[in-house]
């Protein structure tokens, strides 16, 4: 037969409604109607022999168990390929027409003509299917109870979609073989007289190569698009056949509703695969071909970061069967079968289409040295970020109390997830590795989280990104934009609501080695029978779903629990009790200082101001904010931090007055009331000036821009640290003066048998020194910086509520104040019972009485 006859044979094969003649030929071969010559089998082998296509697809060709994805893909392939082929058309056995005519013409071909026909046949089959002539036009069937229970309609749709998927799959294989047999040859390497090609020649051939490769990937994308449509259409009727027709009408109605949700989940994931494949075809124009400098006559193919290699990072499973079936069992008893079938369809596409998209690389491995662009970014496994605690709490709650994805979330919950995605993205863009915590309220506002752990929490199956579609190329594009353009986020492909999900997926898969469950198998070998018994050796990325991986994911879940319960509900009664006791004792201490005249000296007024400030802080943060919910949390943190700083500055004034009294040997009781008032007004002015400056700076920074939050907290923390340092200096000077005086007395040999103080008094003075120095505030704030476990920080917050009783005991229940207070209280009950020392109204009358008592014995003796 002449070449024209070969193409006439091809035309005959494809004349009757696309590839229907080939289906007819396969039916005859399967039924044994025609003798199967080797030449005939060679032509139709890739089209008819389909059962073994997945046998050679495995992780590494080793003795280890195949991955669940491979088993699922094989299981579904058997199900699709077991559907009956259409019967041979009537009169098909007539010589020269239909199937018989096609078979007769094939038998008369020579070997060269057979191979020529084989090449042309592969290309024409793919082109025919891309033009949608190999599959019928399919409308998106809305399944209801009537349609599902109508056996003829359901079987017709299932058979039609199964044949469509099978034909699309065969067309895909044919397209791969077509490209393999007609791939671009760089002719200069095969010339008898080798010479270095000119730059123009090389680039011209490179342009042809890029166009062919781009066309190849576009064709695969179109075939995948057809496959997604028909595979999604198969899900509902196939699941119904698995379930059986034994459910009641009410159960079936709920099942259909849930099955549509699973279908939407599957279609969303497969559609994003299609987007990745389409995007990779557009990136081919950025491929660069150049000569390898170290090896003459060898070429380098440089691919950009956003190339088809990113398809390997697509998840291997729908992540539904293992995680969702148990959650949805109560709602839907058939959930396991529903998700299992969806997993099969997903695995079929993951194994089949992605492997097909990558397979073309093997045809050019002898022509090019493929060099992929590396993402120049270090491992981010140990990077930390300061983020909103409410959103972290939401992520932790989703992990701790997962919900079935078939359930409709309340509208408020959906809006809360969207708000958290926006808030977390703002936090990630802000890139604050650590925002100082100046109060317990600030701790409940911000928390430091590992970047990779945050990404895992966001994109896991129960996280806030569950309803956001996953595109690997878009994620990597957004992540590179985030890291390479920190001040300009206009290059993002995702919107502000979905950006955290997109970037988190890329970071987790590519830049978090300690958080990735994806394994790499090097030098893996697999044989694909559908591709022509070709053996390929390359590295494969896969998710190893072993017990080790499960334990690893459980450890990640456990790692998030330290961010759980920033406030422990079970301890709420204890917290209210501690706050109430603290407020009562602080009011009691302030009342004693207001009531006793002896305590209304300059240090007493300063200490009273300190107490009033602390009472105001507790009322604002623990009562008004906690109970009334006003003001908002950032404003409450500002008020709480400002009052903490003000209390520290009051302690500065108190400690300085202690130092001044000892330094100048002038006790506070020796000051006149007018002088006390004048000095107190001056102290108030000295306190308010630095406090106002710090507060204005803090408010200006925080209210101007959210990016200055870290600076506002640093200003407050710096003010508190300087204030506490000043207190320590004053107390240190007091201790130094005491030691110097004691040393001087010993040199003068002045010995006093009286001790400086008793053990009880030393204990009281030590506690007073810690309180007055503000060291407890620094310790509390420093403990909050660790932010290791929320419960321990909460316990520390509860412990700080006992400061009120401690202040009352140390500053009221002592040997000086308590007796005076006791006598005053006793006078309330019995005004006539005047204690010793309080019989007269003034010190002058007591001195006169004492002098009269001393003169009385002398007068009597003289008489």
PDB file of N, CA and C in Angstrom, residues 795-858:
ATOM      1  N   UNK A 795      -2.472  30.730  85.069  1.00  0.00           N
ATOM      2  CA  UNK A 795      -2.240  30.523  86.500  1.00  0.00           C
ATOM      3  C   UNK A 795      -1.439  31.688  87.090  1.00  0.00           C
ATOM      4  N   UNK A 796      -0.443  32.159  86.347  1.00  0.00           N
ATOM      5  CA  UNK A 796       0.322  33.310  86.814  1.00  0.00           C
ATOM      6  C   UNK A 796      -0.571  34.537  86.982  1.00  0.00           C
ATOM      7  N   UNK A 797      -1.496  34.696  86.055  1.00  0.00           N
ATOM      8  CA  UNK A 797      -2.451  35.809  86.172  1.00  0.00           C
ATOM      9  C   UNK A 797      -3.269  35.673  87.446  1.00  0.00           C
ATOM     10  N   UNK A 798      -3.675  34.449  87.782  1.00  0.00           N
ATOM     11  CA  UNK A 798      -4.436  34.256  89.011  1.00  0.00           C
ATOM     12  C   UNK A 798      -3.589  34.556  90.240  1.00  0.00           C
ATOM     13  N   UNK A 799      -2.327  34.188  90.192  1.00  0.00           N
ATOM     14  CA  UNK A 799      -1.448  34.434  91.338  1.00  0.00           C
ATOM     15  C   UNK A 799      -1.277  35.931  91.575  1.00  0.00           C
ATOM     16  N   UNK A 800      -1.228  36.722  90.533  1.00  0.00           N
ATOM     17  CA  UNK A 800      -1.065  38.176  90.714  1.00  0.00           C
ATOM     18  C   UNK A 800      -2.270  38.795  91.414  1.00  0.00           C
ATOM     19  N   UNK A 801      -3.386  38.078  91.436  1.00  0.00           N
ATOM     20  CA  UNK A 801      -4.571  38.605  92.111  1.00  0.00           C
ATOM     21  C   UNK A 801      -4.455  38.553  93.634  1.00  0.00           C
ATOM     22  N   UNK A 802      -3.437  37.898  94.176  1.00  0.00           N
ATOM     23  CA  UNK A 802      -3.255  37.862  95.636  1.00  0.00           C
ATOM     24  C   UNK A 802      -2.400  39.028  96.112  1.00  0.00           C
ATOM     25  N   UNK A 803      -2.047  39.948  95.212  1.00  0.00           N
ATOM     26  CA  UNK A 803      -1.233  41.083  95.621  1.00  0.00           C
ATOM     27  C   UNK A 803      -1.981  41.982  96.605  1.00  0.00           C
ATOM     28  N   UNK A 804      -3.291  42.081  96.477  1.00  0.00           N
ATOM     29  CA  UNK A 804      -4.077  42.903  97.394  1.00  0.00           C
ATOM     30  C   UNK A 804      -3.941  42.449  98.835  1.00  0.00           C
ATOM     31  N   UNK A 805      -4.195  41.151  99.152  1.00  0.00           N
ATOM     32  CA  UNK A 805      -3.985  40.692 100.519  1.00  0.00           C
ATOM     33  C   UNK A 805      -2.541  40.861 101.008  1.00  0.00           C
ATOM     34  N   UNK A 806      -1.578  40.651 100.101  1.00  0.00           N
ATOM     35  CA  UNK A 806      -0.178  40.806 100.520  1.00  0.00           C
ATOM     36  C   UNK A 806       0.115  42.256 100.902  1.00  0.00           C
ATOM     37  N   UNK A 807      -0.376  43.200 100.121  1.00  0.00           N
ATOM     38  CA  UNK A 807      -0.184  44.616 100.452  1.00  0.00           C
ATOM     39  C   UNK A 807      -0.838  44.955 101.780  1.00  0.00           C
ATOM     40  N   UNK A 808      -2.010  44.443 102.026  1.00  0.00           N
ATOM     41  CA  UNK A 808      -2.695  44.725 103.286  1.00  0.00           C
ATOM     42  C   UNK A 808      -1.903  44.183 104.466  1.00  0.00           C
ATOM     43  N   UNK A 809      -1.399  42.971 104.328  1.00  0.00           N
ATOM     44  CA  UNK A 809      -0.648  42.366 105.438  1.00  0.00           C
ATOM     45  C   UNK A 809       0.659  43.108 105.682  1.00  0.00           C
ATOM     46  N   UNK A 810       1.373  43.452 104.628  1.00  0.00           N
ATOM     47  CA  UNK A 810       2.704  44.054 104.790  1.00  0.00           C
ATOM     48  C   UNK A 810       2.645  45.519 105.219  1.00  0.00           C
ATOM     49  N   UNK A 811       1.665  46.263 104.748  1.00  0.00           N
ATOM     50  CA  UNK A 811       1.643  47.703 105.007  1.00  0.00           C
ATOM     51  C   UNK A 811       0.621  48.119 106.068  1.00  0.00           C
ATOM     52  N   UNK A 812      -0.253  47.214 106.471  1.00  0.00           N
ATOM     53  CA  UNK A 812      -1.226  47.535 107.512  1.00  0.00           C
ATOM     54  C   UNK A 812      -1.022  46.676 108.739  1.00  0.00           C
ATOM     55  N   UNK A 813      -0.843  45.368 108.518  1.00  0.00           N
ATOM     56  CA  UNK A 813      -0.703  44.442 109.651  1.00  0.00           C
ATOM     57  C   UNK A 813       0.748  44.399 110.137  1.00  0.00           C
ATOM     58  N   UNK A 814       1.284  45.551 110.546  1.00  0.00           N
ATOM     59  CA  UNK A 814       2.637  45.598 111.101  1.00  0.00           C
ATOM     60  C   UNK A 814       2.588  46.195 112.502  1.00  0.00           C
ATOM     61  N   UNK A 815       3.737  46.257 113.143  1.00  0.00           N
ATOM     62  CA  UNK A 815       3.790  46.715 114.531  1.00  0.00           C
ATOM     63  C   UNK A 815       3.510  48.182 114.726  1.00  0.00           C
ATOM     64  N   UNK A 816       3.473  48.959 113.693  1.00  0.00           N
ATOM     65  CA  UNK A 816       3.237  50.400 113.813  1.00  0.00           C
ATOM     66  C   UNK A 816       1.791  50.772 113.497  1.00  0.00           C
ATOM     67  N   UNK A 817       1.298  50.269 112.381  1.00  0.00           N
ATOM     68  CA  UNK A 817      -0.033  50.674 111.914  1.00  0.00           C
ATOM     69  C   UNK A 817      -1.143  49.883 112.571  1.00  0.00           C
ATOM     70  N   UNK A 818      -0.946  48.575 112.770  1.00  0.00           N
ATOM     71  CA  UNK A 818      -2.025  47.737 113.273  1.00  0.00           C
ATOM     72  C   UNK A 818      -2.496  48.135 114.666  1.00  0.00           C
ATOM     73  N   UNK A 819      -1.587  48.446 115.645  1.00  0.00           N
ATOM     74  CA  UNK A 819      -2.097  48.872 116.957  1.00  0.00           C
ATOM     75  C   UNK A 819      -2.927  50.154 116.899  1.00  0.00           C
ATOM     76  N   UNK A 820      -2.484  51.112 116.081  1.00  0.00           N
ATOM     77  CA  UNK A 820      -3.247  52.361 115.961  1.00  0.00           C
ATOM     78  C   UNK A 820      -4.617  52.083 115.347  1.00  0.00           C
ATOM     79  N   UNK A 821      -4.648  51.261 114.308  1.00  0.00           N
ATOM     80  CA  UNK A 821      -5.921  50.916 113.695  1.00  0.00           C
ATOM     81  C   UNK A 821      -6.804  50.158 114.662  1.00  0.00           C
ATOM     82  N   UNK A 822      -6.213  49.296 115.414  1.00  0.00           N
ATOM     83  CA  UNK A 822      -6.970  48.514 116.404  1.00  0.00           C
ATOM     84  C   UNK A 822      -7.607  49.416 117.445  1.00  0.00           C
ATOM     85  N   UNK A 823      -6.829  50.373 117.993  1.00  0.00           N
ATOM     86  CA  UNK A 823      -7.379  51.286 118.991  1.00  0.00           C
ATOM     87  C   UNK A 823      -8.486  52.152 118.409  1.00  0.00           C
ATOM     88  N   UNK A 824      -8.322  52.597 117.151  1.00  0.00           N
ATOM     89  CA  UNK A 824      -9.352  53.402 116.514  1.00  0.00           C
ATOM     90  C   UNK A 824     -10.657  52.619 116.375  1.00  0.00           C
ATOM     91  N   UNK A 825     -10.521  51.367 116.026  1.00  0.00           N
ATOM     92  CA  UNK A 825     -11.728  50.542 115.849  1.00  0.00           C
ATOM     93  C   UNK A 825     -12.384  50.294 117.194  1.00  0.00           C
ATOM     94  N   UNK A 826     -11.557  50.079 118.240  1.00  0.00           N
ATOM     95  CA  UNK A 826     -12.124  49.859 119.571  1.00  0.00           C
ATOM     96  C   UNK A 826     -12.870  51.077 120.078  1.00  0.00           C
ATOM     97  N   UNK A 827     -12.395  52.270 119.734  1.00  0.00           N
ATOM     98  CA  UNK A 827     -13.085  53.499 120.156  1.00  0.00           C
ATOM     99  C   UNK A 827     -14.470  53.605 119.533  1.00  0.00           C
ATOM    100  N   UNK A 828     -14.669  52.969 118.353  1.00  0.00           N
ATOM    101  CA  UNK A 828     -16.010  52.991 117.761  1.00  0.00           C
ATOM    102  C   UNK A 828     -17.019  52.272 118.677  1.00  0.00           C
ATOM    103  N   UNK A 829     -16.560  51.183 119.261  1.00  0.00           N
ATOM    104  CA  UNK A 829     -17.471  50.357 120.054  1.00  0.00           C
ATOM    105  C   UNK A 829     -17.663  50.908 121.469  1.00  0.00           C
ATOM    106  N   UNK A 830     -16.588  51.459 122.046  1.00  0.00           N
ATOM    107  CA  UNK A 830     -16.684  51.964 123.436  1.00  0.00           C
ATOM    108  C   UNK A 830     -15.899  53.263 123.521  1.00  0.00           C
ATOM    109  N   UNK A 831     -16.522  54.391 123.227  1.00  0.00           N
ATOM    110  CA  UNK A 831     -15.800  55.671 123.237  1.00  0.00           C
ATOM    111  C   UNK A 831     -15.246  56.047 124.599  1.00  0.00           C
ATOM    112  N   UNK A 832     -15.818  55.543 125.719  1.00  0.00           N
ATOM    113  CA  UNK A 832     -15.353  55.922 127.070  1.00  0.00           C
ATOM    114  C   UNK A 832     -14.098  55.182 127.479  1.00  0.00           C
ATOM    115  N   UNK A 833     -13.821  54.065 126.804  1.00  0.00           N
ATOM    116  CA  UNK A 833     -12.630  53.285 127.159  1.00  0.00           C
ATOM    117  C   UNK A 833     -11.462  53.812 126.345  1.00  0.00           C
ATOM    118  N   UNK A 834     -10.698  54.751 126.950  1.00  0.00           N
ATOM    119  CA  UNK A 834      -9.575  55.370 126.250  1.00  0.00           C
ATOM    120  C   UNK A 834      -8.325  54.551 126.504  1.00  0.00           C
ATOM    121  N   UNK A 835      -7.698  54.037 125.466  1.00  0.00           N
ATOM    122  CA  UNK A 835      -6.475  53.224 125.654  1.00  0.00           C
ATOM    123  C   UNK A 835      -5.350  54.079 126.235  1.00  0.00           C
ATOM    124  N   UNK A 836      -4.329  53.418 126.776  1.00  0.00           N
ATOM    125  CA  UNK A 836      -3.162  54.110 127.334  1.00  0.00           C
ATOM    126  C   UNK A 836      -2.445  54.877 126.247  1.00  0.00           C
ATOM    127  N   UNK A 837      -2.133  56.160 126.589  1.00  0.00           N
ATOM    128  CA  UNK A 837      -1.445  57.004 125.637  1.00  0.00           C
ATOM    129  C   UNK A 837      -2.371  57.890 124.849  1.00  0.00           C
ATOM    130  N   UNK A 838      -3.708  57.616 124.934  1.00  0.00           N
ATOM    131  CA  UNK A 838      -4.664  58.435 124.197  1.00  0.00           C
ATOM    132  C   UNK A 838      -5.626  59.177 125.130  1.00  0.00           C
ATOM    133  N   UNK A 839      -5.223  59.295 126.458  1.00  0.00           N
ATOM    134  CA  UNK A 839      -6.121  59.959 127.403  1.00  0.00           C
ATOM    135  C   UNK A 839      -6.210  61.454 127.126  1.00  0.00           C
ATOM    136  N   UNK A 840      -5.135  62.089 126.718  1.00  0.00           N
ATOM    137  CA  UNK A 840      -5.101  63.525 126.499  1.00  0.00           C
ATOM    138  C   UNK A 840      -5.096  63.820 125.009  1.00  0.00           C
ATOM    139  N   UNK A 841      -5.292  65.091 124.743  1.00  0.00           N
ATOM    140  CA  UNK A 841      -5.481  65.448 123.350  1.00  0.00           C
ATOM    141  C   UNK A 841      -4.220  65.897 122.664  1.00  0.00           C
ATOM    142  N   UNK A 842      -3.170  66.219 123.415  1.00  0.00           N
ATOM    143  CA  UNK A 842      -1.971  66.737 122.771  1.00  0.00           C
ATOM    144  C   UNK A 842      -0.738  66.244 123.474  1.00  0.00           C
ATOM    145  N   UNK A 843       0.364  66.334 122.789  1.00  0.00           N
ATOM    146  CA  UNK A 843       1.636  65.918 123.382  1.00  0.00           C
ATOM    147  C   UNK A 843       2.064  66.890 124.483  1.00  0.00           C
ATOM    148  N   UNK A 844       1.688  68.187 124.363  1.00  0.00           N
ATOM    149  CA  UNK A 844       2.068  69.167 125.406  1.00  0.00           C
ATOM    150  C   UNK A 844       1.408  68.841 126.730  1.00  0.00           C
ATOM    151  N   UNK A 845       0.126  68.441 126.705  1.00  0.00           N
ATOM    152  CA  UNK A 845      -0.552  68.094 127.943  1.00  0.00           C
ATOM    153  C   UNK A 845       0.037  66.829 128.555  1.00  0.00           C
ATOM    154  N   UNK A 846       0.433  65.869 127.691  1.00  0.00           N
ATOM    155  CA  UNK A 846       1.073  64.677 128.234  1.00  0.00           C
ATOM    156  C   UNK A 846       2.406  65.014 128.892  1.00  0.00           C
ATOM    157  N   UNK A 847       3.176  65.890 128.289  1.00  0.00           N
ATOM    158  CA  UNK A 847       4.460  66.309 128.913  1.00  0.00           C
ATOM    159  C   UNK A 847       4.230  67.034 130.233  1.00  0.00           C
ATOM    160  N   UNK A 848       3.202  67.911 130.306  1.00  0.00           N
ATOM    161  CA  UNK A 848       2.893  68.622 131.556  1.00  0.00           C
ATOM    162  C   UNK A 848       2.489  67.659 132.644  1.00  0.00           C
ATOM    163  N   UNK A 849       1.699  66.667 132.277  1.00  0.00           N
ATOM    164  CA  UNK A 849       1.270  65.681 133.264  1.00  0.00           C
ATOM    165  C   UNK A 849       2.437  64.852 133.752  1.00  0.00           C
ATOM    166  N   UNK A 850       3.322  64.499 132.838  1.00  0.00           N
ATOM    167  CA  UNK A 850       4.475  63.719 133.244  1.00  0.00           C
ATOM    168  C   UNK A 850       5.367  64.525 134.186  1.00  0.00           C
ATOM    169  N   UNK A 851       5.563  65.845 133.887  1.00  0.00           N
ATOM    170  CA  UNK A 851       6.384  66.684 134.764  1.00  0.00           C
ATOM    171  C   UNK A 851       5.732  66.867 136.129  1.00  0.00           C
ATOM    172  N   UNK A 852       4.415  67.006 136.145  1.00  0.00           N
ATOM    173  CA  UNK A 852       3.733  67.131 137.443  1.00  0.00           C
ATOM    174  C   UNK A 852       3.878  65.858 138.248  1.00  0.00           C
ATOM    175  N   UNK A 853       3.814  64.740 137.581  1.00  0.00           N
ATOM    176  CA  UNK A 853       3.956  63.472 138.295  1.00  0.00           C
ATOM    177  C   UNK A 853       5.352  63.318 138.874  1.00  0.00           C
ATOM    178  N   UNK A 854       6.356  63.864 138.170  1.00  0.00           N
ATOM    179  CA  UNK A 854       7.730  63.762 138.685  1.00  0.00           C
ATOM    180  C   UNK A 854       7.969  64.724 139.853  1.00  0.00           C
ATOM    181  N   UNK A 855       7.273  65.900 139.922  1.00  0.00           N
ATOM    182  CA  UNK A 855       7.485  66.879 140.995  1.00  0.00           C
ATOM    183  C   UNK A 855       6.707  66.557 142.265  1.00  0.00           C
ATOM    184  N   UNK A 856       5.683  65.768 142.164  1.00  0.00           N
ATOM    185  CA  UNK A 856       4.837  65.479 143.335  1.00  0.00           C
ATOM    186  C   UNK A 856       5.604  64.821 144.475  1.00  0.00           C
ATOM    187  N   UNK A 857       6.427  63.821 144.294  1.00  0.00           N
ATOM    188  CA  UNK A 857       7.172  63.221 145.408  1.00  0.00           C
ATOM    189  C   UNK A 857       8.148  64.205 146.060  1.00  0.00           C
ATOM    190  N   UNK A 858       8.750  65.096 145.256  1.00  0.00           N
ATOM    191  CA  UNK A 858       9.680  66.086 145.814  1.00  0.00           C
ATOM    192  C   UNK A 858       8.969  67.067 146.745  1.00  0.00           C
TER     193      UNK A 858
END
